[in-house]
Amino acid sequence: MKRPRALQVKLARDLWAARWQVVTIALVIGAAISGLLSMVGTYRALSGSRELYYERTDFPDVFVHLGRAPEAIVARLGAIAGVSSVASRLTEPAVVKVEDMEQLATAQVLSLPGGSQPTLEGLVLRSGRNVEPGRTGEALVLEAFATAHGLVPGDELRVTFGGRQQRVRMVGTVLSPEFVFSMGAGALMPDDKRFVALFLGRDAVEATLGAKGTFNDAVLRLAPGTDAIEVARAVDLVLAPFGGRGAVVREDQPSHRFVSDELAQLETMAIQIPVLFLLVGVFLINVVLSRQVATQREQIAALRALGYSAGAVARHYLAFVVVVAVLGSGVAVVAGELIGRAFCAQYAKFFRFPVLAWKLDVDLVAIGAGAAIGVAALGALRAVRQAASLPPAEAMRPPSPARYRKGLLSRLGLLRLVPPTGRMVVRELERRPLRAAISVLGLGASIGLVIVGNFTRDTIDDLMDSQYQRAMGSDVTVVLTRGASLEVLRSALALPGVLDVEPTAAVPVRLHAGHRRRDLAITGVAADSRLRTILDRRGRPIVLDRRGLTLAVAMASRLDVRVGDVITVERLDDHRTRQVEVVALSDEMVGRTAYMGLTELAALWGEEPTSHALLLQVDPLRLGELQRRLATLPGVAQVAETATFLAAFEATTASFSLTMTAIVLVFGLVIAIGVVYNNGRVTLAERERELATLRVLGFSGDEVSTVVIGEMAAHLVVGIPLGLWLGTQMADAIMGAVDAERYRMAATISFRTYALAALSVVAAAAATAMSVARRLRTLDPSSALKARD
Amino acid sequence: MDVAGVAEGADVAGGAAGPVLLEARGLRKVYGSGASEVRALDGVDFALHQGEIVVLLGPSGSGKSTLLNLLGGLDIPSGGTIRFDDHDLTKASGEALTRYRRDHVGFVFQFYNLIPSLTARENVALVTDIASRPMTPEESLAMVGLGERLDHFPAQLSGGEQQRVAIARAIAKNPQLLLCDEPTGALDSHTGRLVLGAIAEVNRRLSTAVAVITHNAVIAGMGDRVISLADGRIVSETRNAHRLSPLEMSW
Ligand SMILES: Nc1ncnc2c1ncn2[C@@H]1O[C@H](COP(=O)(O)OP(=O)(O)O)[C@@H](O)[C@H]1O
Ligand SMILES: [Mg+2]
């Protein structure tokens, strides 16, 4: 075996001597790169799976829903320039009763493509078989729903749609790219137990709806390079006479959009978090290596005198940080693999792809390792340059005392109030403001990270409170199969357990403001509503007693309108238009929202008030009885229970945010420990003699420790508020990555989270500072005064 | 006093030793500028012959280290020329100076400048790793009487032993030139004599040209020639009739 060169031996011994510094910095870099690997890897897995899935199922480019049109119209859609194929279908909201659940599940019935010869086009069969032609009682069911209820092919469901209840046999389970992320109307999170898409043969749906030879929904596939928006406009023109609800391009398709939003959020974090970490890494390497070079001044001079070139010396010190970076990359590959797997497993609970395979790409690892080495080199730049340019002759003399001057605090005379050890702390801060600033920034970053890891919980809690418990006072929402006169209220009050009932209406419209337009449904709510409170941005209730429209803040900003502006409202079913004034702005989580008084909304179109859904307040003890009763009523399209909805929402989000919280908390503490430990060790090394002198002068070990701990405390005092601010900014940026129009969740951060972030970092910092300061107490006063060798 | 004349005389008188190895003319070194300007060397002529020992004597601050640094290629003069063999060191690049130090010069410093994280053997190996015709670290350490302490770290060695490791490190490359800056400055007199003995032994066995800096006049006896510096100038030069063995000296 070849003997290692002496300089390599020195490198190994230097690394070993500084092992805790090496380890803590490698961990910081490892955390940064593992964040990058896991998040970018997850991003790739998600977008790659989606891409593959779309390709395999030939996911459509344009979607349109309409009142009803004769099948012959399909040919006119197909004739639009750029359209390569059109598939018409019938779809209808439904409710489903399954054995193992008392409540009704919300469903969407869709007819399978292929007319009377149903095909699986656009679907992925997961178990069982396709519906057989001519058999009306068969259905395919979304796999997630079947799994949640333990259904297997052959099981029966009771389905109510089009006002008729029927039994269908589940013959197979499927995945649909339209339901990668599937939610019932008005839901915020997928709930596999309570929402399902059912696929029936076209004949069966036609028979139930009495819709032979017609369609009410279509999906279009376009030739490559076609402008989907242009096609959507043309589709709207063709379908205008048939109650076309406004064609939706792929980007606005709910499931697609949700996945895209998640990807955007992931992208934001995949950059933000690693960059923050790497900045801290640059700083730590800079501080530690600069110290190393300063300590080894005489050694460097000797090496130069012995005939080592400046380049050889530079490479020697560069190798030190490259080892740190390589160690960090090793940590990153292992941690990134584990975290990425965990992320993908979590996403697989929300996003139903045929395959969502985590894979750590080689190029990503290379990028990560490259980034680690690059960052290490960047951090080392100053120190390496110093080492290489050290004139060998000059270095033979010991360094002159470091230059201190009286800074602002001293000059203001404030320092007279401080004991001498305190003055040493202040002078050190004044002397190395950049180092202090970066250390403060590092501590701030770790606090910010802990906040980022926790704020999703707070935001969801807040949502539960404000948006639902306050704004939605009702316990149960019953969606009717068709609009009913207000007479229905009386029969609803007669249902078991119902204490109060209110009507709501929904009118699909297109809003025009100048050249801007948006499609949504105006919700009509009773002017004196007790069960539905609409709040403005300051949390005050809005009373819908004024003529005019109340718009969600996000919608108003998209349309660029203010209170007092008049906009054009076009009905999507018959295209009549009205001019309506915007009278108030409401604070909504779902941006595509507009309200009017119920009677006002009907009067606008010269109609009698009708109710499309009922808000019920229910005696909790009789909820089950009510549910069973509702399940037998054919006029009921959907039943949503606020409490179970909330519980389901919490359960799904909680498991996800828990994984995230744990990972980010560990990351945050890694940074805090890295910053405090390395800063402490460097301070100690730089000032060992000075501190030993204090011991000789009669200061106790504790008093001397305050010089080191005091410096850290000073950094923390500034770092904590900075971190709280930084965390708030990052949380806002992450929530801001979601399109406000679809889904507005202002980041909410609770006092508990702020406290947790500050305290955990303070605890980590304190423990680390103590361990460093312990060395001071064992410092032999006399040894440190001897000439150094 | 005619400094140049003294130097010229030294050249002529150097006949006892071999040919001129290293020659400096009109050497000047100025540190700083303006009011804080220090003339560390102010017109020094100096020659070193193969196989001889020259002792540079002078009070602290007289420019001894500055001269040695220039001769060893650690620094660049403000004026004058230095020739080594056929090479003009004053015109050499940093790279060429590095090669000069690597191939031809051995340094011994007052504070040893050992690498504390390397053992005695490894400290010497630093040089044998890069030199073109080195001896082995073991041979070199044996020559200074440390054949038994190969694997000790500097912290486990006495001051004198550390300085002898430094000498071993300096001679392991078989240098033509051994430059020692106050090699006994940090040592007691007994240990100092041992260290000087090692240097004299190296000169005898390898016929290396040696320059030893000291402010201790007693040490002057070990040299073939003794050159005294004051305020950056050579003030006198004497030739010893015969060299004293370091063991015969006492201070
Ligand atoms: N890097 C330097 N910068 C400024 N002055 C220096 C430097 N090196 C040496 N000097 C000055 O040059 C003079 C000669 O120094 P030096 O050669 O070290 O003397 P000696 O080794 O004889 O004690 C002294 O006055 C010293 O202060
Ligand atoms: Mg000197």
PDB file of N, CA and C in Angstrom, chain A residues 17 23 69 93 158 190 209 237 268 280 319 440 443 447 462 469 475 526 542 561 621 717 733 737 784:
ATOM      1  N   ALA A  17      -9.507  16.568  14.359  1.00  0.00           N
ATOM      2  CA  ALA A  17      -9.443  17.503  15.484  1.00  0.00           C
ATOM      3  C   ALA A  17     -10.678  18.402  15.502  1.00  0.00           C
ATOM      4  N   VAL A  23     -18.816  17.737  11.525  1.00  0.00           N
ATOM      5  CA  VAL A  23     -20.100  17.026  11.524  1.00  0.00           C
ATOM      6  C   VAL A  23     -21.267  18.007  11.497  1.00  0.00           C
ATOM      7  N   ALA A  69     -78.056  18.939 -25.001  1.00  0.00           N
ATOM      8  CA  ALA A  69     -78.048  19.208 -26.441  1.00  0.00           C
ATOM      9  C   ALA A  69     -78.187  17.894 -27.187  1.00  0.00           C
ATOM     10  N   PRO A  93     -75.025  14.797 -10.747  1.00  0.00           N
ATOM     11  CA  PRO A  93     -74.688  14.596  -9.334  1.00  0.00           C
ATOM     12  C   PRO A  93     -75.575  13.510  -8.740  1.00  0.00           C
ATOM     13  N   ARG A 158     -76.487   1.601  -3.431  1.00  0.00           N
ATOM     14  CA  ARG A 158     -77.767   2.223  -3.744  1.00  0.00           C
ATOM     15  C   ARG A 158     -77.486   3.634  -4.225  1.00  0.00           C
ATOM     16  N   PRO A 190     -59.949  16.075  -0.369  1.00  0.00           N
ATOM     17  CA  PRO A 190     -60.552  14.824  -0.813  1.00  0.00           C
ATOM     18  C   PRO A 190     -60.980  14.007   0.388  1.00  0.00           C
ATOM     19  N   LEU A 209     -82.088   9.348 -16.844  1.00  0.00           N
ATOM     20  CA  LEU A 209     -82.321  10.788 -16.982  1.00  0.00           C
ATOM     21  C   LEU A 209     -83.373  11.099 -18.049  1.00  0.00           C
ATOM     22  N   LEU A 237     -69.520  29.319 -28.151  1.00  0.00           N
ATOM     23  CA  LEU A 237     -70.427  29.842 -29.181  1.00  0.00           C
ATOM     24  C   LEU A 237     -71.379  28.747 -29.656  1.00  0.00           C
ATOM     25  N   THR A 268     -41.758  26.188  -4.783  1.00  0.00           N
ATOM     26  CA  THR A 268     -41.352  27.320  -3.942  1.00  0.00           C
ATOM     27  C   THR A 268     -40.482  26.831  -2.795  1.00  0.00           C
ATOM     28  N   VAL A 280     -26.533  29.530   5.219  1.00  0.00           N
ATOM     29  CA  VAL A 280     -25.986  29.295   6.549  1.00  0.00           C
ATOM     30  C   VAL A 280     -24.708  28.460   6.439  1.00  0.00           C
ATOM     31  N   ALA A 319      -9.509  21.224   0.232  1.00  0.00           N
ATOM     32  CA  ALA A 319      -9.833  19.810   0.435  1.00  0.00           C
ATOM     33  C   ALA A 319     -10.588  19.623   1.748  1.00  0.00           C
ATOM     34  N   VAL A 440     -26.638  35.853  13.448  1.00  0.00           N
ATOM     35  CA  VAL A 440     -28.021  36.239  13.758  1.00  0.00           C
ATOM     36  C   VAL A 440     -28.950  35.721  12.665  1.00  0.00           C
ATOM     37  N   LEU A 443     -29.515  31.983  13.017  1.00  0.00           N
ATOM     38  CA  LEU A 443     -30.479  31.667  14.077  1.00  0.00           C
ATOM     39  C   LEU A 443     -31.878  32.030  13.627  1.00  0.00           C
ATOM     40  N   ILE A 447     -35.256  29.581  13.221  1.00  0.00           N
ATOM     41  CA  ILE A 447     -36.570  29.885  13.809  1.00  0.00           C
ATOM     42  C   ILE A 447     -37.620  29.940  12.701  1.00  0.00           C
ATOM     43  N   ASP A 462     -57.292  27.628  11.906  1.00  0.00           N
ATOM     44  CA  ASP A 462     -57.946  28.916  11.735  1.00  0.00           C
ATOM     45  C   ASP A 462     -59.113  28.795  10.767  1.00  0.00           C
ATOM     46  N   GLN A 469     -66.841  27.281  11.266  1.00  0.00           N
ATOM     47  CA  GLN A 469     -67.685  27.367  12.444  1.00  0.00           C
ATOM     48  C   GLN A 469     -68.386  28.710  12.538  1.00  0.00           C
ATOM     49  N   ASP A 475     -75.523  22.714  10.222  1.00  0.00           N
ATOM     50  CA  ASP A 475     -74.929  21.415  10.525  1.00  0.00           C
ATOM     51  C   ASP A 475     -74.917  20.519   9.291  1.00  0.00           C
ATOM     52  N   ALA A 526     -80.613  33.820   2.098  1.00  0.00           N
ATOM     53  CA  ALA A 526     -81.661  34.626   2.727  1.00  0.00           C
ATOM     54  C   ALA A 526     -81.053  35.888   3.337  1.00  0.00           C
ATOM     55  N   ILE A 542     -71.642  40.503   6.760  1.00  0.00           N
ATOM     56  CA  ILE A 542     -72.224  41.310   5.686  1.00  0.00           C
ATOM     57  C   ILE A 542     -73.702  40.923   5.599  1.00  0.00           C
ATOM     58  N   VAL A 561     -62.437  45.077 -10.062  1.00  0.00           N
ATOM     59  CA  VAL A 561     -63.578  45.932  -9.725  1.00  0.00           C
ATOM     60  C   VAL A 561     -63.564  46.259  -8.234  1.00  0.00           C
ATOM     61  N   LEU A 621     -78.488  14.796  18.426  1.00  0.00           N
ATOM     62  CA  LEU A 621     -78.858  13.441  18.834  1.00  0.00           C
ATOM     63  C   LEU A 621     -79.692  12.736  17.768  1.00  0.00           C
ATOM     64  N   VAL A 717     -30.943  37.457  20.896  1.00  0.00           N
ATOM     65  CA  VAL A 717     -31.874  38.559  21.157  1.00  0.00           C
ATOM     66  C   VAL A 717     -32.280  39.227  19.841  1.00  0.00           C
ATOM     67  N   ALA A 733     -45.168  33.351   1.500  1.00  0.00           N
ATOM     68  CA  ALA A 733     -44.714  33.010   0.149  1.00  0.00           C
ATOM     69  C   ALA A 733     -45.226  31.638  -0.261  1.00  0.00           C
ATOM     70  N   ALA A 737     -48.138  30.859  -3.283  1.00  0.00           N
ATOM     71  CA  ALA A 737     -47.906  30.106  -4.516  1.00  0.00           C
ATOM     72  C   ALA A 737     -49.199  29.495  -5.032  1.00  0.00           C
ATOM     73  N   ALA A 784      -2.622  28.277  28.985  1.00  0.00           N
ATOM     74  CA  ALA A 784      -2.982  29.127  27.876  1.00  0.00           C
ATOM     75  C   ALA A 784      -2.076  30.342  27.783  1.00  0.00           C
TER      76      ALA A 784
END
